[in-house]
Structure formats: C-alpha cells, structure tokens
C-alpha cells in the first residue's frame, strides 16, 4: 500500500531490466500514471507485466500547468500519482518540475524512485572528467542558436553534457569543431541496449567516424573541460589538488586531458610529487 502523494519514477532507457523492483511496485500500486505519451507508457506496462487498467493521464509541456492542477486535485482526493517519462528519469529535459513545485506548495508529499538516467550513464562510459559536469539539455536546432549556445558555454571549467538526435548529430559536430576545436569529446548512443557504444575523439575525428557509420538511436554528446595552459606550474597544481582525493592513475588521466600532454608524462611527474 502506497502512502498518498506524488511518486517520481524512473523507467528503463533501453534494457527493460534497468527498472528497479521498487519502481515496478510503485507503478503497479499507483492509482494514476502521469506520462508523456499514454500509448508508449501502456506498452511499457505490458512489457513489464503490469496492469494497464488504471488511469493514464497525458502530461506534456503545453498542458503542464492545467494538468498539474488536475493531478494535485486527484492526490488531495486520496489517490496516488506516479509521474514517468517515455524513458529514464522524469524532469531531466522533460516536463514535471511545475507539478513538483505545486505539490510542495500544497504540502503534498513527493517521493523520488530513482533509476536509469542517460546523462549519468553516458558520463560513466565516456572517460571524461566527472568530478564536475553541466547538463545543458537538448542542443539547439538552428545554426545560430547552436553556435550561440556553444560560445556561451565553451569557457566553463566543466565537462559539458547535451542530448541530441541522430539526424542532427553531424551538423552539431561541425559547429562544435569550429568552437571547441581539438577538445576531446564523446558521443554515447543506444545506452543499455544491444548496440550500446561510446566513441571518443575530437569533433573532426567524430565527424569522420559517423560519416562512415551513420548514427542511430538516442544520443548523448559530451565535451571535455577547456584545456589549461601548458606550463609546469599549472600541471603541478592540478596534480596536487587531485592527488588529495583520487588515485595517481585517475589524477594523471584528468590532468592529461586538461593540459593536452601525454598521460605517461603526467603520471611520471605524479610519481615524483608523491616521493617528495
């Protein structure tokens, strides 16, 4: 029996086994399912062996405010509501925050039921620095807007993470080549599915790869932090800072990315620092 309130439930992003037992129990027990597309959600329920006879309510961007009020009213009547997206964790580049905000304003309990999230999974696959990252949502479709977005973010000292569609990936990489130049990037696709892959390289190298291997599926694009100046003082400081909280191997890898120097060279410097 669920406590009354709103449940934010993560669903699979590829492999059906991504979903937790807790999430399945909540979806089975909830009175109302708020979702982006009722057809997609009902199909997911069928695949998971869950009942589809309960109430499904479409929760989209253009109806978010009015539907939020309706869902809050249902919760106040004593019903439990589970919010899901078509895939992955709700509210991550999907509608939902207005509903959560309204529930909190009305003193309605909100529960998080965590699970798969493409942003986190892609970062884990990428080999790029993960101690600090910025998720910037979907990349703009038009060239000027895309260029403005990349220019706005290019100097932020963090790994950048974006969602992109397969048909637009090559034009995005072309724009990235002009702005991020030789900075390391990674493209993850089909995460947790049979053809899962994560390809690393400069924008130019990735363009060459995807010209020969046209991309399919859902795409996550990641861009390494800006490269620091190649001087010994910067490298030493960056190494010392990281060696306080991680292994020499991991520290050398991160500093090599930052400084555009060989990992073996940074590793050797790290050994000297540890002996001092």
Tab-separated table of N, CA, C and O in Angstrom, residues 200-258:
chain	number	residue	atom	x	y	z
A	200	UNK	N	35.033	8.255	-28.549
A	200	UNK	CA	35.756	9.453	-28.136
A	200	UNK	C	36.630	9.983	-29.265
A	200	UNK	O	37.083	9.222	-30.118
A	201	UNK	N	36.891	11.292	-29.233
A	201	UNK	CA	37.784	11.904	-30.207
A	201	UNK	C	37.506	13.385	-30.310
A	201	UNK	O	36.640	13.922	-29.619
A	202	UNK	N	38.229	14.069	-31.164
A	202	UNK	CA	37.924	15.466	-31.450
A	202	UNK	C	36.660	15.509	-32.307
A	202	UNK	O	36.223	14.476	-32.842
A	203	UNK	N	36.095	16.690	-32.468
A	203	UNK	CA	34.904	16.823	-33.307
A	203	UNK	C	35.193	16.332	-34.722
A	203	UNK	O	34.375	15.638	-35.331
A	204	UNK	N	36.371	16.665	-35.234
A	204	UNK	CA	36.737	16.243	-36.591
A	204	UNK	C	36.829	14.722	-36.692
A	204	UNK	O	36.351	14.121	-37.674
A	205	UNK	N	37.415	14.079	-35.696
A	205	UNK	CA	37.521	12.617	-35.703
A	205	UNK	C	36.147	11.964	-35.593
A	205	UNK	O	35.873	10.942	-36.240
A	206	UNK	N	35.275	12.560	-34.802
A	206	UNK	CA	33.924	12.007	-34.648
A	206	UNK	C	33.114	12.180	-35.926
A	206	UNK	O	32.329	11.302	-36.296
A	207	UNK	N	33.303	13.306	-36.605
A	207	UNK	CA	32.621	13.513	-37.886
A	207	UNK	C	33.023	12.426	-38.876
A	207	UNK	O	32.179	11.821	-39.555
A	208	UNK	N	34.317	12.161	-38.945
A	208	UNK	CA	34.815	11.120	-39.858
A	208	UNK	C	34.213	9.761	-39.520
A	208	UNK	O	33.802	9.006	-40.402
A	209	UNK	N	34.125	9.454	-38.212
A	209	UNK	CA	33.562	8.168	-37.796
A	209	UNK	C	32.090	8.049	-38.187
A	209	UNK	O	31.673	7.017	-38.751
A	210	UNK	N	31.315	9.099	-37.902
A	210	UNK	CA	29.872	8.987	-38.119
A	210	UNK	C	29.475	9.205	-39.581
A	210	UNK	O	28.352	8.854	-39.965
A	211	UNK	N	30.382	9.733	-40.390
A	211	UNK	CA	30.136	9.747	-41.832
A	211	UNK	C	30.197	8.326	-42.382
A	211	UNK	O	29.450	7.958	-43.285
A	212	UNK	N	31.093	7.540	-41.812
A	212	UNK	CA	31.230	6.142	-42.239
A	212	UNK	C	30.249	5.223	-41.527
A	212	UNK	O	29.934	4.138	-42.029
A	213	UNK	N	29.790	5.659	-40.358
A	213	UNK	CA	28.852	4.846	-39.564
A	213	UNK	C	27.692	5.733	-39.130
A	213	UNK	O	27.676	6.248	-38.007
A	214	UNK	N	26.698	5.935	-40.004
A	214	UNK	CA	25.585	6.833	-39.688
A	214	UNK	C	24.955	6.481	-38.343
A	214	UNK	O	24.626	5.312	-38.084
A	215	UNK	N	24.811	7.494	-37.462
A	215	UNK	CA	24.310	7.218	-36.112
A	215	UNK	C	22.825	6.900	-36.077
A	215	UNK	O	22.055	7.387	-36.905
A	216	UNK	N	22.452	6.077	-35.124
A	216	UNK	CA	21.045	5.759	-34.883
A	216	UNK	C	20.787	5.833	-33.386
A	216	UNK	O	21.708	5.766	-32.583
A	217	UNK	N	19.524	5.953	-33.018
A	217	UNK	CA	19.145	5.905	-31.614
A	217	UNK	C	19.292	7.230	-30.893
A	217	UNK	O	19.545	8.278	-31.490
A	218	UNK	N	19.129	7.165	-29.574
A	218	UNK	CA	19.242	8.354	-28.724
A	218	UNK	C	20.719	8.674	-28.502
A	218	UNK	O	21.529	7.779	-28.280
A	219	UNK	N	21.048	9.963	-28.524
A	219	UNK	CA	22.441	10.410	-28.498
A	219	UNK	C	22.708	11.298	-27.288
A	219	UNK	O	21.913	12.180	-26.959
A	220	UNK	N	23.860	11.070	-26.635
A	220	UNK	CA	24.362	11.992	-25.611
A	220	UNK	C	25.736	12.469	-26.077
A	220	UNK	O	26.615	11.666	-26.370
A	221	UNK	N	25.893	13.795	-26.174
A	221	UNK	CA	27.159	14.404	-26.590
A	221	UNK	C	27.843	15.014	-25.378
A	221	UNK	O	27.212	15.750	-24.608
A	222	UNK	N	29.123	14.711	-25.190
A	222	UNK	CA	29.882	15.238	-24.047
A	222	UNK	C	31.158	15.904	-24.537
A	222	UNK	O	31.788	15.432	-25.474
A	223	UNK	N	31.508	17.007	-23.888
A	223	UNK	CA	32.680	17.786	-24.281
A	223	UNK	C	33.539	18.021	-23.053
A	223	UNK	O	33.050	18.487	-22.015
A	224	UNK	N	34.821	17.687	-23.148
A	224	UNK	CA	35.739	17.823	-22.016
A	224	UNK	C	35.910	19.293	-21.631
A	224	UNK	O	35.662	20.191	-22.437
A	225	UNK	N	36.362	19.568	-20.406
A	225	UNK	CA	36.583	20.953	-19.966
A	225	UNK	C	37.637	21.646	-20.815
A	225	UNK	O	38.403	20.995	-21.523
A	226	UNK	N	37.688	22.986	-20.754
A	226	UNK	CA	38.713	23.722	-21.517
A	226	UNK	C	40.109	23.273	-21.140
A	226	UNK	O	40.361	22.857	-20.009
A	227	UNK	N	40.994	23.366	-22.090
A	227	UNK	CA	42.383	22.990	-21.856
A	227	UNK	C	43.109	24.122	-21.153
A	227	UNK	O	43.015	25.278	-21.555
A	228	UNK	N	43.836	23.785	-20.083
A	228	UNK	CA	44.591	24.822	-19.394
A	228	UNK	C	45.900	25.064	-20.113
A	228	UNK	O	46.307	24.302	-20.982
A	229	UNK	N	46.593	26.124	-19.788
A	229	UNK	CA	47.868	26.464	-20.430
A	229	UNK	C	48.904	25.392	-20.125
A	229	UNK	O	48.976	24.866	-19.028
A	230	UNK	N	49.725	25.141	-21.097
A	230	UNK	CA	50.755	24.129	-20.936
A	230	UNK	C	51.958	24.714	-20.197
A	230	UNK	O	52.980	25.044	-20.780
A	231	UNK	N	51.876	24.869	-18.906
A	231	UNK	CA	53.054	25.263	-18.144
A	231	UNK	C	53.137	24.389	-16.907
A	231	UNK	O	52.138	23.921	-16.383
A	232	UNK	N	54.345	24.178	-16.437
A	232	UNK	CA	54.608	23.215	-15.375
A	232	UNK	C	53.880	23.556	-14.093
A	232	UNK	O	53.413	22.694	-13.384
A	233	UNK	N	53.751	24.855	-13.797
A	233	UNK	CA	53.103	25.273	-12.556
A	233	UNK	C	51.657	24.830	-12.535
A	233	UNK	O	51.175	24.252	-11.569
A	234	UNK	N	50.931	25.024	-13.670
A	234	UNK	CA	49.536	24.618	-13.740
A	234	UNK	C	49.394	23.105	-13.540
A	234	UNK	O	48.526	22.642	-12.795
A	235	UNK	N	50.233	22.353	-14.211
A	235	UNK	CA	50.154	20.897	-14.142
A	235	UNK	C	50.434	20.417	-12.724
A	235	UNK	O	49.727	19.550	-12.196
A	236	UNK	N	51.440	20.964	-12.092
A	236	UNK	CA	51.783	20.569	-10.723
A	236	UNK	C	50.631	20.872	-9.782
A	236	UNK	O	50.236	20.040	-8.948
A	237	UNK	N	50.066	22.064	-9.906
A	237	UNK	CA	48.961	22.444	-9.031
A	237	UNK	C	47.747	21.541	-9.240
A	237	UNK	O	47.100	21.115	-8.270
A	238	UNK	N	47.437	21.275	-10.520
A	238	UNK	CA	46.288	20.412	-10.815
A	238	UNK	C	46.513	19.000	-10.279
A	238	UNK	O	45.604	18.370	-9.735
A	239	UNK	N	47.734	18.495	-10.420
A	239	UNK	CA	48.054	17.165	-9.913
A	239	UNK	C	47.939	17.106	-8.398
A	239	UNK	O	47.327	16.183	-7.835
A	240	UNK	N	48.534	18.074	-7.715
A	240	UNK	CA	48.494	18.087	-6.248
A	240	UNK	C	47.057	18.118	-5.747
A	240	UNK	O	46.706	17.415	-4.791
A	241	UNK	N	46.235	18.930	-6.390
A	241	UNK	CA	44.843	19.050	-5.979
A	241	UNK	C	44.108	17.723	-6.114
A	241	UNK	O	43.358	17.315	-5.217
A	242	UNK	N	44.343	17.014	-7.197
A	242	UNK	CA	43.636	15.763	-7.439
A	242	UNK	C	44.183	14.597	-6.621
A	242	UNK	O	43.429	13.691	-6.246
A	243	UNK	N	45.484	14.603	-6.370
A	243	UNK	CA	46.091	13.503	-5.613
A	243	UNK	C	45.582	13.446	-4.172
A	243	UNK	O	45.729	12.429	-3.502
A	244	UNK	N	44.956	14.504	-3.712
A	244	UNK	CA	44.392	14.507	-2.361
A	244	UNK	C	43.107	13.690	-2.281
A	244	UNK	O	42.693	13.281	-1.204
A	245	UNK	N	42.486	13.459	-3.447
A	245	UNK	CA	41.171	12.810	-3.407
A	245	UNK	C	41.006	11.644	-4.390
A	245	UNK	O	39.932	11.050	-4.462
A	246	UNK	N	42.062	11.322	-5.161
A	246	UNK	CA	41.928	10.205	-6.102
A	246	UNK	C	43.281	9.545	-6.335
A	246	UNK	O	44.320	10.060	-5.902
A	247	UNK	N	43.263	8.432	-7.026
A	247	UNK	CA	44.496	7.693	-7.312
A	247	UNK	C	45.360	8.455	-8.310
A	247	UNK	O	44.874	9.317	-9.047
A	248	UNK	N	46.641	8.116	-8.348
A	248	UNK	CA	47.552	8.750	-9.298
A	248	UNK	C	47.107	8.482	-10.730
A	248	UNK	O	47.176	9.366	-11.595
A	249	UNK	N	46.654	7.268	-10.993
A	249	UNK	CA	46.202	6.919	-12.340
A	249	UNK	C	45.070	7.823	-12.798
A	249	UNK	O	45.102	8.370	-13.912
A	250	UNK	N	44.059	7.998	-11.933
A	250	UNK	CA	42.917	8.849	-12.285
A	250	UNK	C	43.328	10.314	-12.386
A	250	UNK	O	42.878	11.043	-13.278
A	251	UNK	N	44.188	10.741	-11.451
A	251	UNK	CA	44.642	12.134	-11.474
A	251	UNK	C	45.425	12.431	-12.744
A	251	UNK	O	45.239	13.478	-13.378
A	252	UNK	N	46.293	11.501	-13.141
A	252	UNK	CA	47.090	11.693	-14.354
A	252	UNK	C	46.206	11.770	-15.589
A	252	UNK	O	46.443	12.573	-16.496
A	253	UNK	N	45.167	10.945	-15.620
A	253	UNK	CA	44.265	10.955	-16.770
A	253	UNK	C	43.549	12.290	-16.888
A	253	UNK	O	43.453	12.872	-17.981
A	254	UNK	N	43.044	12.823	-15.767
A	254	UNK	CA	42.323	14.094	-15.799
A	254	UNK	C	43.244	15.246	-16.178
A	254	UNK	O	42.885	16.102	-16.997
A	255	UNK	N	44.433	15.288	-15.592
A	255	UNK	CA	45.357	16.391	-15.879
A	255	UNK	C	45.878	16.306	-17.313
A	255	UNK	O	46.111	17.335	-17.963
A	256	UNK	N	46.040	15.104	-17.821
A	256	UNK	CA	46.459	14.942	-19.218
A	256	UNK	C	45.417	15.539	-20.160
A	256	UNK	O	45.744	16.198	-21.147
A	257	UNK	N	44.143	15.322	-19.841
A	257	UNK	CA	43.072	15.897	-20.657
A	257	UNK	C	43.079	17.420	-20.573
A	257	UNK	O	42.900	18.117	-21.576
A	258	UNK	N	43.295	17.929	-19.377
A	258	UNK	CA	43.282	19.377	-19.174
A	258	UNK	C	44.450	20.071	-19.859
A	258	UNK	O	44.309	21.171	-20.395
